[in-house]
Amino acid sequence: MADPLHQFVIEPIVPFEIGGMDLSFTNSSLWMMIGVVVSTGFISMAMGKKSLVPGRMQAFVEIFYEMVAGMVRSNIGPEGRRYFPFIFTLFVIVMMGNLLGLIPYSFTYTSHIIVTAALALMVFGMVLLLAIAKHGIHFLAHFAPPGVPWFVYPLLVPIEIVSYMARPITHGLRLFANMMAGHIMLKVFAGFSVAMAGAGALGFVAGIIPMLVNSGLIAFELLIALLQAYVFAILACIYLKDTVDMDH
Amino acid sequence: MKRFNTLCIGIAAWSVASIQTAFAETEAHDAVHAVEHAVEDMAVHAEEAVEAAAHAVAEAAHHGGGHGHEGSSAGLPQLDASTFPSQLFWLCVAFAILYFIFSKKSLPEISGVLENRQNHIQSDLETAEKLKSDAEAAHDTYEKGLQSARDEAAKTLNDVQEKIKAKAEKQADTFRQKTEKEILALEEKLFAAKENALDDMNTIAAEIASEAAKKIVGINPDIEQAKTVVKALNGNTKAKAA
């Protein structure tokens, strides 16, 4: 348990294979499903009464909805309505992963690069396909922004291409690195406390210090969890905006 | 307690060991030494801890950090490719369920509630606006009625005042004419009475004069003659007074 990386180990709960592929229901899958149940359950419970004057939970859900809707509207524009459910789902699934991961003994599925990379690549693929479907070959103009002297293009176009290709990498890596680093840090400080407590009376008292640090870190991680979900969703919005209206 | 202590030290050693495997060598070594020193200062079982740590480091170096699945080179469970299909599969399932529920149920529900509220507020505002304009119209009518009533009252008052004035003037006129006439008649009467009185006075004066003349001088003057004399004298005094 004390290995700070042990918390990231995937443990199969219901092992099974389909077509030679290991699709076991694991602790990661379990927490994904818990995330699905908690988020949909919370929303349906909060919106159960559909009251005109909302209660606390309904107000919370409505404010959250308005926030995501506002984010989509201000970043993509009125055309963003079509992508709103997608962005909302993205936001919720990342936020659930980050938040549920802070519960002791839980599993943080967003701390696995394959998950964050898959989400980032989904956004990237969607943006790319939309761009091609919408603008055809003209979408390549994205790599040659107007308004620069012709001799800059040989330098600018490769840079634009590289930065475009780097999007899904940074997009996915940012979330993964944030979650992994945070959880390792929490575990290491917790380990300090336990080690000190085991080292006698003086150590037991001194062990409170890393515990206090850890309390602060938990608060910080809570902020990071929400912030990274927000950042993930807003970046998806910004990437989508590029395709929705290419002004050149 | 002893076993718990050893367990805890073991746990600490594990964390130290994994820091070493996870991070770059020199930095990790520094961290290990720092932790070792801290433990040494505060613990009675310092040597045990160091030993355990050293043992764990050695063990971790052998194991490579792999716990659940095999085949990860850096010891990071995240890089264990054998778990990828399962994670991707379940991520897709979770995403699909969430997307389906959100786009078909939750989001339309929320937007419906928000729209409903917006409409309600809008209609309430419109009703309020209508009521306000109604009230204003009523107020206007009231003001207008009040104004016209005031005008009418003023007009009536004016009329009545004028009527009264005219009547009063007329009555005053008739009264004045009547009194003037009466005064005139009285003056005439008075003048006549005065004339009469004067005449009488002359007669009396003439009679007195003739009587006096009879007694003093012994003549019996004609009364008519005396009257003429008195009149003449009177005329003289009158002329003098004038």
JSON list of N, CA and C in Angstrom, two decimals, chain B residues 7-79:
[
{"chain": "B", "resi": 7, "resn": "LEU", "atom": "N", "xyz": [5.69, -2.70, 10.41]},
{"chain": "B", "resi": 7, "resn": "LEU", "atom": "CA", "xyz": [4.86, -2.56, 9.20]},
{"chain": "B", "resi": 7, "resn": "LEU", "atom": "C", "xyz": [4.93, -1.13, 8.68]},
{"chain": "B", "resi": 8, "resn": "CYS", "atom": "N", "xyz": [4.79, -0.18, 9.63]},
{"chain": "B", "resi": 8, "resn": "CYS", "atom": "CA", "xyz": [4.82, 1.23, 9.23]},
{"chain": "B", "resi": 8, "resn": "CYS", "atom": "C", "xyz": [6.17, 1.60, 8.63]},
{"chain": "B", "resi": 9, "resn": "ILE", "atom": "N", "xyz": [7.19, 1.11, 9.27]},
{"chain": "B", "resi": 9, "resn": "ILE", "atom": "CA", "xyz": [8.53, 1.41, 8.75]},
{"chain": "B", "resi": 9, "resn": "ILE", "atom": "C", "xyz": [8.68, 0.80, 7.37]},
{"chain": "B", "resi": 10, "resn": "GLY", "atom": "N", "xyz": [8.15, -0.38, 7.25]},
{"chain": "B", "resi": 10, "resn": "GLY", "atom": "CA", "xyz": [8.17, -1.01, 5.93]},
{"chain": "B", "resi": 10, "resn": "GLY", "atom": "C", "xyz": [7.44, -0.18, 4.90]},
{"chain": "B", "resi": 11, "resn": "ILE", "atom": "N", "xyz": [6.28, 0.34, 5.33]},
{"chain": "B", "resi": 11, "resn": "ILE", "atom": "CA", "xyz": [5.49, 1.20, 4.42]},
{"chain": "B", "resi": 11, "resn": "ILE", "atom": "C", "xyz": [6.29, 2.41, 4.00]},
{"chain": "B", "resi": 12, "resn": "ALA", "atom": "N", "xyz": [6.93, 3.05, 5.02]},
{"chain": "B", "resi": 12, "resn": "ALA", "atom": "CA", "xyz": [7.76, 4.21, 4.73]},
{"chain": "B", "resi": 12, "resn": "ALA", "atom": "C", "xyz": [8.87, 3.83, 3.77]},
{"chain": "B", "resi": 13, "resn": "ALA", "atom": "N", "xyz": [9.45, 2.69, 4.05]},
{"chain": "B", "resi": 13, "resn": "ALA", "atom": "CA", "xyz": [10.56, 2.24, 3.20]},
{"chain": "B", "resi": 13, "resn": "ALA", "atom": "C", "xyz": [10.08, 2.04, 1.77]},
{"chain": "B", "resi": 14, "resn": "TRP", "atom": "N", "xyz": [8.87, 1.49, 1.66]},
{"chain": "B", "resi": 14, "resn": "TRP", "atom": "CA", "xyz": [8.31, 1.28, 0.31]},
{"chain": "B", "resi": 14, "resn": "TRP", "atom": "C", "xyz": [8.16, 2.60, -0.44]},
{"chain": "B", "resi": 15, "resn": "SER", "atom": "N", "xyz": [7.63, 3.61, 0.29]},
{"chain": "B", "resi": 15, "resn": "SER", "atom": "CA", "xyz": [7.43, 4.90, -0.38]},
{"chain": "B", "resi": 15, "resn": "SER", "atom": "C", "xyz": [8.77, 5.48, -0.79]},
{"chain": "B", "resi": 16, "resn": "VAL", "atom": "N", "xyz": [9.74, 5.36, 0.10]},
{"chain": "B", "resi": 16, "resn": "VAL", "atom": "CA", "xyz": [11.08, 5.86, -0.21]},
{"chain": "B", "resi": 16, "resn": "VAL", "atom": "C", "xyz": [11.63, 5.14, -1.43]},
{"chain": "B", "resi": 17, "resn": "ALA", "atom": "N", "xyz": [11.44, 3.84, -1.42]},
{"chain": "B", "resi": 17, "resn": "ALA", "atom": "CA", "xyz": [11.97, 3.06, -2.52]},
{"chain": "B", "resi": 17, "resn": "ALA", "atom": "C", "xyz": [11.31, 3.45, -3.84]},
{"chain": "B", "resi": 18, "resn": "SER", "atom": "N", "xyz": [10.02, 3.65, -3.77]},
{"chain": "B", "resi": 18, "resn": "SER", "atom": "CA", "xyz": [9.35, 3.93, -5.04]},
{"chain": "B", "resi": 18, "resn": "SER", "atom": "C", "xyz": [9.66, 5.33, -5.53]},
{"chain": "B", "resi": 19, "resn": "ILE", "atom": "N", "xyz": [9.91, 6.26, -4.58]},
{"chain": "B", "resi": 19, "resn": "ILE", "atom": "CA", "xyz": [10.35, 7.58, -5.03]},
{"chain": "B", "resi": 19, "resn": "ILE", "atom": "C", "xyz": [11.64, 7.42, -5.82]},
{"chain": "B", "resi": 20, "resn": "GLN", "atom": "N", "xyz": [12.49, 6.54, -5.28]},
{"chain": "B", "resi": 20, "resn": "GLN", "atom": "CA", "xyz": [13.79, 6.38, -5.94]},
{"chain": "B", "resi": 20, "resn": "GLN", "atom": "C", "xyz": [13.63, 5.81, -7.34]},
{"chain": "B", "resi": 21, "resn": "THR", "atom": "N", "xyz": [12.73, 4.86, -7.47]},
{"chain": "B", "resi": 21, "resn": "THR", "atom": "CA", "xyz": [12.56, 4.28, -8.81]},
{"chain": "B", "resi": 21, "resn": "THR", "atom": "C", "xyz": [11.84, 5.23, -9.73]},
{"chain": "B", "resi": 22, "resn": "ALA", "atom": "N", "xyz": [10.95, 6.03, -9.17]},
{"chain": "B", "resi": 22, "resn": "ALA", "atom": "CA", "xyz": [10.12, 6.87, -10.04]},
{"chain": "B", "resi": 22, "resn": "ALA", "atom": "C", "xyz": [10.86, 8.10, -10.54]},
{"chain": "B", "resi": 23, "resn": "PHE", "atom": "N", "xyz": [11.69, 8.65, -9.72]},
{"chain": "B", "resi": 23, "resn": "PHE", "atom": "CA", "xyz": [12.35, 9.89, -10.12]},
{"chain": "B", "resi": 23, "resn": "PHE", "atom": "C", "xyz": [13.80, 9.65, -10.53]},
{"chain": "B", "resi": 24, "resn": "ALA", "atom": "N", "xyz": [14.40, 10.69, -10.99]},
{"chain": "B", "resi": 24, "resn": "ALA", "atom": "CA", "xyz": [15.79, 10.59, -11.42]},
{"chain": "B", "resi": 24, "resn": "ALA", "atom": "C", "xyz": [16.68, 10.21, -10.24]},
{"chain": "B", "resi": 25, "resn": "GLU", "atom": "N", "xyz": [17.78, 9.59, -10.56]},
{"chain": "B", "resi": 25, "resn": "GLU", "atom": "CA", "xyz": [18.55, 8.92, -9.53]},
{"chain": "B", "resi": 25, "resn": "GLU", "atom": "C", "xyz": [19.04, 9.85, -8.42]},
{"chain": "B", "resi": 26, "resn": "THR", "atom": "N", "xyz": [19.75, 10.91, -8.80]},
{"chain": "B", "resi": 26, "resn": "THR", "atom": "CA", "xyz": [20.39, 11.75, -7.78]},
{"chain": "B", "resi": 26, "resn": "THR", "atom": "C", "xyz": [19.36, 12.41, -6.88]},
{"chain": "B", "resi": 27, "resn": "GLU", "atom": "N", "xyz": [18.32, 12.95, -7.51]},
{"chain": "B", "resi": 27, "resn": "GLU", "atom": "CA", "xyz": [17.30, 13.63, -6.73]},
{"chain": "B", "resi": 27, "resn": "GLU", "atom": "C", "xyz": [16.64, 12.68, -5.76]},
{"chain": "B", "resi": 28, "resn": "ALA", "atom": "N", "xyz": [16.37, 11.52, -6.25]},
{"chain": "B", "resi": 28, "resn": "ALA", "atom": "CA", "xyz": [15.72, 10.52, -5.43]},
{"chain": "B", "resi": 28, "resn": "ALA", "atom": "C", "xyz": [16.62, 10.13, -4.26]},
{"chain": "B", "resi": 29, "resn": "HIS", "atom": "N", "xyz": [17.92, 10.03, -4.54]},
{"chain": "B", "resi": 29, "resn": "HIS", "atom": "CA", "xyz": [18.85, 9.70, -3.47]},
{"chain": "B", "resi": 29, "resn": "HIS", "atom": "C", "xyz": [18.82, 10.75, -2.38]},
{"chain": "B", "resi": 30, "resn": "ASP", "atom": "N", "xyz": [18.80, 12.03, -2.85]},
{"chain": "B", "resi": 30, "resn": "ASP", "atom": "CA", "xyz": [18.73, 13.12, -1.87]},
{"chain": "B", "resi": 30, "resn": "ASP", "atom": "C", "xyz": [17.49, 12.99, -1.01]},
{"chain": "B", "resi": 31, "resn": "ALA", "atom": "N", "xyz": [16.37, 12.72, -1.66]},
{"chain": "B", "resi": 31, "resn": "ALA", "atom": "CA", "xyz": [15.12, 12.59, -0.94]},
{"chain": "B", "resi": 31, "resn": "ALA", "atom": "C", "xyz": [15.20, 11.46, 0.07]},
{"chain": "B", "resi": 32, "resn": "VAL", "atom": "N", "xyz": [15.75, 10.37, -0.37]},
{"chain": "B", "resi": 32, "resn": "VAL", "atom": "CA", "xyz": [15.89, 9.21, 0.51]},
{"chain": "B", "resi": 32, "resn": "VAL", "atom": "C", "xyz": [16.73, 9.58, 1.72]},
{"chain": "B", "resi": 33, "resn": "HIS", "atom": "N", "xyz": [17.85, 10.26, 1.48]},
{"chain": "B", "resi": 33, "resn": "HIS", "atom": "CA", "xyz": [18.73, 10.62, 2.58]},
{"chain": "B", "resi": 33, "resn": "HIS", "atom": "C", "xyz": [18.04, 11.57, 3.54]},
{"chain": "B", "resi": 34, "resn": "ALA", "atom": "N", "xyz": [17.27, 12.54, 2.95]},
{"chain": "B", "resi": 34, "resn": "ALA", "atom": "CA", "xyz": [16.56, 13.49, 3.81]},
{"chain": "B", "resi": 34, "resn": "ALA", "atom": "C", "xyz": [15.58, 12.76, 4.71]},
{"chain": "B", "resi": 35, "resn": "VAL", "atom": "N", "xyz": [14.84, 11.87, 4.12]},
{"chain": "B", "resi": 35, "resn": "VAL", "atom": "CA", "xyz": [13.87, 11.10, 4.89]},
{"chain": "B", "resi": 35, "resn": "VAL", "atom": "C", "xyz": [14.58, 10.26, 5.94]},
{"chain": "B", "resi": 36, "resn": "GLU", "atom": "N", "xyz": [15.67, 9.65, 5.52]},
{"chain": "B", "resi": 36, "resn": "GLU", "atom": "CA", "xyz": [16.44, 8.82, 6.46]},
{"chain": "B", "resi": 36, "resn": "GLU", "atom": "C", "xyz": [16.91, 9.62, 7.67]},
{"chain": "B", "resi": 37, "resn": "HIS", "atom": "N", "xyz": [17.39, 10.84, 7.36]},
{"chain": "B", "resi": 37, "resn": "HIS", "atom": "CA", "xyz": [17.87, 11.70, 8.45]},
{"chain": "B", "resi": 37, "resn": "HIS", "atom": "C", "xyz": [16.75, 12.05, 9.40]},
{"chain": "B", "resi": 38, "resn": "ALA", "atom": "N", "xyz": [15.62, 12.41, 8.79]},
{"chain": "B", "resi": 38, "resn": "ALA", "atom": "CA", "xyz": [14.48, 12.80, 9.63]},
{"chain": "B", "resi": 38, "resn": "ALA", "atom": "C", "xyz": [14.07, 11.65, 10.54]},
{"chain": "B", "resi": 39, "resn": "VAL", "atom": "N", "xyz": [14.01, 10.50, 9.95]},
{"chain": "B", "resi": 39, "resn": "VAL", "atom": "CA", "xyz": [13.61, 9.31, 10.72]},
{"chain": "B", "resi": 39, "resn": "VAL", "atom": "C", "xyz": [14.65, 9.05, 11.82]},
{"chain": "B", "resi": 40, "resn": "GLU", "atom": "N", "xyz": [15.94, 9.19, 11.45]},
{"chain": "B", "resi": 40, "resn": "GLU", "atom": "CA", "xyz": [17.03, 8.93, 12.37]},
{"chain": "B", "resi": 40, "resn": "GLU", "atom": "C", "xyz": [16.95, 9.83, 13.60]},
{"chain": "B", "resi": 41, "resn": "ASP", "atom": "N", "xyz": [16.66, 11.12, 13.31]},
{"chain": "B", "resi": 41, "resn": "ASP", "atom": "CA", "xyz": [16.63, 12.09, 14.40]},
{"chain": "B", "resi": 41, "resn": "ASP", "atom": "C", "xyz": [15.53, 11.77, 15.39]},
{"chain": "B", "resi": 42, "resn": "MET", "atom": "N", "xyz": [14.40, 11.39, 14.87]},
{"chain": "B", "resi": 42, "resn": "MET", "atom": "CA", "xyz": [13.23, 11.30, 15.72]},
{"chain": "B", "resi": 42, "resn": "MET", "atom": "C", "xyz": [12.93, 9.90, 16.24]},
{"chain": "B", "resi": 43, "resn": "ALA", "atom": "N", "xyz": [13.52, 8.92, 15.63]},
{"chain": "B", "resi": 43, "resn": "ALA", "atom": "CA", "xyz": [13.08, 7.56, 15.95]},
{"chain": "B", "resi": 43, "resn": "ALA", "atom": "C", "xyz": [14.09, 6.81, 16.80]},
{"chain": "B", "resi": 44, "resn": "VAL", "atom": "N", "xyz": [13.52, 5.91, 17.58]},
{"chain": "B", "resi": 44, "resn": "VAL", "atom": "CA", "xyz": [14.39, 5.03, 18.35]},
{"chain": "B", "resi": 44, "resn": "VAL", "atom": "C", "xyz": [14.85, 3.87, 17.46]},
{"chain": "B", "resi": 45, "resn": "HIS", "atom": "N", "xyz": [13.97, 3.53, 16.51]},
{"chain": "B", "resi": 45, "resn": "HIS", "atom": "CA", "xyz": [14.27, 2.41, 15.62]},
{"chain": "B", "resi": 45, "resn": "HIS", "atom": "C", "xyz": [14.93, 2.87, 14.33]},
{"chain": "B", "resi": 46, "resn": "ALA", "atom": "N", "xyz": [15.75, 3.90, 14.48]},
{"chain": "B", "resi": 46, "resn": "ALA", "atom": "CA", "xyz": [16.31, 4.51, 13.28]},
{"chain": "B", "resi": 46, "resn": "ALA", "atom": "C", "xyz": [17.08, 3.50, 12.43]},
{"chain": "B", "resi": 47, "resn": "GLU", "atom": "N", "xyz": [17.87, 2.75, 13.08]},
{"chain": "B", "resi": 47, "resn": "GLU", "atom": "CA", "xyz": [18.73, 1.83, 12.32]},
{"chain": "B", "resi": 47, "resn": "GLU", "atom": "C", "xyz": [17.90, 0.79, 11.58]},
{"chain": "B", "resi": 48, "resn": "GLU", "atom": "N", "xyz": [16.86, 0.36, 12.29]},
{"chain": "B", "resi": 48, "resn": "GLU", "atom": "CA", "xyz": [15.95, -0.61, 11.66]},
{"chain": "B", "resi": 48, "resn": "GLU", "atom": "C", "xyz": [15.36, -0.02, 10.38]},
{"chain": "B", "resi": 49, "resn": "ALA", "atom": "N", "xyz": [14.95, 1.23, 10.50]},
{"chain": "B", "resi": 49, "resn": "ALA", "atom": "CA", "xyz": [14.33, 1.89, 9.36]},
{"chain": "B", "resi": 49, "resn": "ALA", "atom": "C", "xyz": [15.30, 1.98, 8.19]},
{"chain": "B", "resi": 50, "resn": "VAL", "atom": "N", "xyz": [16.50, 2.40, 8.52]},
{"chain": "B", "resi": 50, "resn": "VAL", "atom": "CA", "xyz": [17.49, 2.54, 7.45]},
{"chain": "B", "resi": 50, "resn": "VAL", "atom": "C", "xyz": [17.74, 1.19, 6.80]},
{"chain": "B", "resi": 51, "resn": "GLU", "atom": "N", "xyz": [17.84, 0.23, 7.65]},
{"chain": "B", "resi": 51, "resn": "GLU", "atom": "CA", "xyz": [18.06, -1.12, 7.11]},
{"chain": "B", "resi": 51, "resn": "GLU", "atom": "C", "xyz": [16.93, -1.56, 6.21]},
{"chain": "B", "resi": 52, "resn": "ALA", "atom": "N", "xyz": [15.72, -1.32, 6.77]},
{"chain": "B", "resi": 52, "resn": "ALA", "atom": "CA", "xyz": [14.54, -1.71, 5.99]},
{"chain": "B", "resi": 52, "resn": "ALA", "atom": "C", "xyz": [14.49, -0.96, 4.67]},
{"chain": "B", "resi": 53, "resn": "ALA", "atom": "N", "xyz": [14.82, 0.34, 4.76]},
{"chain": "B", "resi": 53, "resn": "ALA", "atom": "CA", "xyz": [14.81, 1.16, 3.55]},
{"chain": "B", "resi": 53, "resn": "ALA", "atom": "C", "xyz": [15.80, 0.62, 2.53]},
{"chain": "B", "resi": 54, "resn": "ALA", "atom": "N", "xyz": [16.99, 0.34, 3.06]},
{"chain": "B", "resi": 54, "resn": "ALA", "atom": "CA", "xyz": [18.03, -0.17, 2.16]},
{"chain": "B", "resi": 54, "resn": "ALA", "atom": "C", "xyz": [17.58, -1.49, 1.53]},
{"chain": "B", "resi": 55, "resn": "HIS", "atom": "N", "xyz": [16.97, -2.30, 2.36]},
{"chain": "B", "resi": 55, "resn": "HIS", "atom": "CA", "xyz": [16.48, -3.60, 1.89]},
{"chain": "B", "resi": 55, "resn": "HIS", "atom": "C", "xyz": [15.40, -3.39, 0.82]},
{"chain": "B", "resi": 56, "resn": "ALA", "atom": "N", "xyz": [14.50, -2.44, 1.14]},
{"chain": "B", "resi": 56, "resn": "ALA", "atom": "CA", "xyz": [13.40, -2.18, 0.21]},
{"chain": "B", "resi": 56, "resn": "ALA", "atom": "C", "xyz": [13.91, -1.62, -1.09]},
{"chain": "B", "resi": 57, "resn": "VAL", "atom": "N", "xyz": [14.91, -0.75, -0.98]},
{"chain": "B", "resi": 57, "resn": "VAL", "atom": "CA", "xyz": [15.49, -0.17, -2.20]},
{"chain": "B", "resi": 57, "resn": "VAL", "atom": "C", "xyz": [16.04, -1.28, -3.06]},
{"chain": "B", "resi": 58, "resn": "ALA", "atom": "N", "xyz": [16.75, -2.17, -2.42]},
{"chain": "B", "resi": 58, "resn": "ALA", "atom": "CA", "xyz": [17.34, -3.28, -3.17]},
{"chain": "B", "resi": 58, "resn": "ALA", "atom": "C", "xyz": [16.24, -4.12, -3.81]},
{"chain": "B", "resi": 59, "resn": "GLU", "atom": "N", "xyz": [15.19, -4.36, -3.00]},
{"chain": "B", "resi": 59, "resn": "GLU", "atom": "CA", "xyz": [14.10, -5.20, -3.50]},
{"chain": "B", "resi": 59, "resn": "GLU", "atom": "C", "xyz": [13.37, -4.54, -4.67]},
{"chain": "B", "resi": 60, "resn": "ALA", "atom": "N", "xyz": [13.14, -3.21, -4.46]},
{"chain": "B", "resi": 60, "resn": "ALA", "atom": "CA", "xyz": [12.46, -2.47, -5.51]},
{"chain": "B", "resi": 60, "resn": "ALA", "atom": "C", "xyz": [13.26, -2.45, -6.79]},
{"chain": "B", "resi": 61, "resn": "ALA", "atom": "N", "xyz": [14.56, -2.35, -6.63]},
{"chain": "B", "resi": 61, "resn": "ALA", "atom": "CA", "xyz": [15.44, -2.36, -7.81]},
{"chain": "B", "resi": 61, "resn": "ALA", "atom": "C", "xyz": [15.29, -3.68, -8.56]},
{"chain": "B", "resi": 62, "resn": "HIS", "atom": "N", "xyz": [15.15, -4.77, -7.80]},
{"chain": "B", "resi": 62, "resn": "HIS", "atom": "CA", "xyz": [14.98, -6.09, -8.43]},
{"chain": "B", "resi": 62, "resn": "HIS", "atom": "C", "xyz": [13.62, -6.22, -9.09]},
{"chain": "B", "resi": 63, "resn": "HIS", "atom": "N", "xyz": [12.61, -5.77, -8.35]},
{"chain": "B", "resi": 63, "resn": "HIS", "atom": "CA", "xyz": [11.25, -5.95, -8.85]},
{"chain": "B", "resi": 63, "resn": "HIS", "atom": "C", "xyz": [10.91, -5.04, -10.00]},
{"chain": "B", "resi": 64, "resn": "GLY", "atom": "N", "xyz": [11.48, -3.86, -9.99]},
{"chain": "B", "resi": 64, "resn": "GLY", "atom": "CA", "xyz": [11.18, -2.88, -11.05]},
{"chain": "B", "resi": 64, "resn": "GLY", "atom": "C", "xyz": [9.84, -2.21, -10.79]},
{"chain": "B", "resi": 65, "resn": "GLY", "atom": "N", "xyz": [9.30, -2.36, -9.59]},
{"chain": "B", "resi": 65, "resn": "GLY", "atom": "CA", "xyz": [8.08, -1.63, -9.25]},
{"chain": "B", "resi": 65, "resn": "GLY", "atom": "C", "xyz": [6.81, -2.27, -9.75]},
{"chain": "B", "resi": 66, "resn": "GLY", "atom": "N", "xyz": [6.91, -3.25, -10.64]},
{"chain": "B", "resi": 66, "resn": "GLY", "atom": "CA", "xyz": [5.71, -3.87, -11.20]},
{"chain": "B", "resi": 66, "resn": "GLY", "atom": "C", "xyz": [4.97, -4.63, -10.13]},
{"chain": "B", "resi": 67, "resn": "HIS", "atom": "N", "xyz": [3.67, -4.36, -10.02]},
{"chain": "B", "resi": 67, "resn": "HIS", "atom": "CA", "xyz": [2.90, -5.03, -8.98]},
{"chain": "B", "resi": 67, "resn": "HIS", "atom": "C", "xyz": [1.84, -5.92, -9.56]},
{"chain": "B", "resi": 68, "resn": "GLY", "atom": "N", "xyz": [0.89, -5.29, -10.27]},
{"chain": "B", "resi": 68, "resn": "GLY", "atom": "CA", "xyz": [-0.25, -6.05, -10.78]},
{"chain": "B", "resi": 68, "resn": "GLY", "atom": "C", "xyz": [0.12, -6.79, -12.06]},
{"chain": "B", "resi": 69, "resn": "HIS", "atom": "N", "xyz": [0.22, -6.03, -13.13]},
{"chain": "B", "resi": 69, "resn": "HIS", "atom": "CA", "xyz": [0.51, -6.62, -14.43]},
{"chain": "B", "resi": 69, "resn": "HIS", "atom": "C", "xyz": [2.01, -6.55, -14.70]},
{"chain": "B", "resi": 70, "resn": "GLU", "atom": "N", "xyz": [2.46, -7.46, -15.48]},
{"chain": "B", "resi": 70, "resn": "GLU", "atom": "CA", "xyz": [3.89, -7.47, -15.83]},
{"chain": "B", "resi": 70, "resn": "GLU", "atom": "C", "xyz": [4.12, -6.69, -17.12]},
{"chain": "B", "resi": 71, "resn": "GLY", "atom": "N", "xyz": [5.35, -6.41, -17.42]},
{"chain": "B", "resi": 71, "resn": "GLY", "atom": "CA", "xyz": [5.69, -5.88, -18.74]},
{"chain": "B", "resi": 71, "resn": "GLY", "atom": "C", "xyz": [5.85, -4.38, -18.79]},
{"chain": "B", "resi": 72, "resn": "SER", "atom": "N", "xyz": [5.82, -3.68, -17.64]},
{"chain": "B", "resi": 72, "resn": "SER", "atom": "CA", "xyz": [6.06, -2.25, -17.71]},
{"chain": "B", "resi": 72, "resn": "SER", "atom": "C", "xyz": [7.54, -1.99, -17.44]},
{"chain": "B", "resi": 73, "resn": "SER", "atom": "N", "xyz": [8.10, -1.20, -18.32]},
{"chain": "B", "resi": 73, "resn": "SER", "atom": "CA", "xyz": [9.55, -1.04, -18.24]},
{"chain": "B", "resi": 73, "resn": "SER", "atom": "C", "xyz": [9.94, -0.08, -17.13]},
{"chain": "B", "resi": 74, "resn": "ALA", "atom": "N", "xyz": [9.20, 1.05, -17.01]},
{"chain": "B", "resi": 74, "resn": "ALA", "atom": "CA", "xyz": [9.59, 2.06, -16.03]},
{"chain": "B", "resi": 74, "resn": "ALA", "atom": "C", "xyz": [8.96, 1.81, -14.67]},
{"chain": "B", "resi": 75, "resn": "GLY", "atom": "N", "xyz": [8.16, 0.81, -14.57]},
{"chain": "B", "resi": 75, "resn": "GLY", "atom": "CA", "xyz": [7.52, 0.54, -13.29]},
{"chain": "B", "resi": 75, "resn": "GLY", "atom": "C", "xyz": [6.26, 1.33, -13.08]},
{"chain": "B", "resi": 76, "resn": "LEU", "atom": "N", "xyz": [5.87, 2.11, -14.08]},
{"chain": "B", "resi": 76, "resn": "LEU", "atom": "CA", "xyz": [4.68, 2.93, -13.96]},
{"chain": "B", "resi": 76, "resn": "LEU", "atom": "C", "xyz": [3.47, 2.10, -14.40]},
{"chain": "B", "resi": 77, "resn": "PRO", "atom": "N", "xyz": [2.48, 1.92, -13.52]},
{"chain": "B", "resi": 77, "resn": "PRO", "atom": "CA", "xyz": [1.32, 1.10, -13.94]},
{"chain": "B", "resi": 77, "resn": "PRO", "atom": "C", "xyz": [0.62, 1.69, -15.16]},
{"chain": "B", "resi": 78, "resn": "GLN", "atom": "N", "xyz": [0.77, 3.02, -15.33]},
{"chain": "B", "resi": 78, "resn": "GLN", "atom": "CA", "xyz": [0.11, 3.67, -16.45]},
{"chain": "B", "resi": 78, "resn": "GLN", "atom": "C", "xyz": [0.65, 3.21, -17.80]},
{"chain": "B", "resi": 79, "resn": "LEU", "atom": "N", "xyz": [1.89, 2.69, -17.79]},
{"chain": "B", "resi": 79, "resn": "LEU", "atom": "CA", "xyz": [2.51, 2.31, -19.07]},
{"chain": "B", "resi": 79, "resn": "LEU", "atom": "C", "xyz": [2.34, 0.82, -19.35]}
]
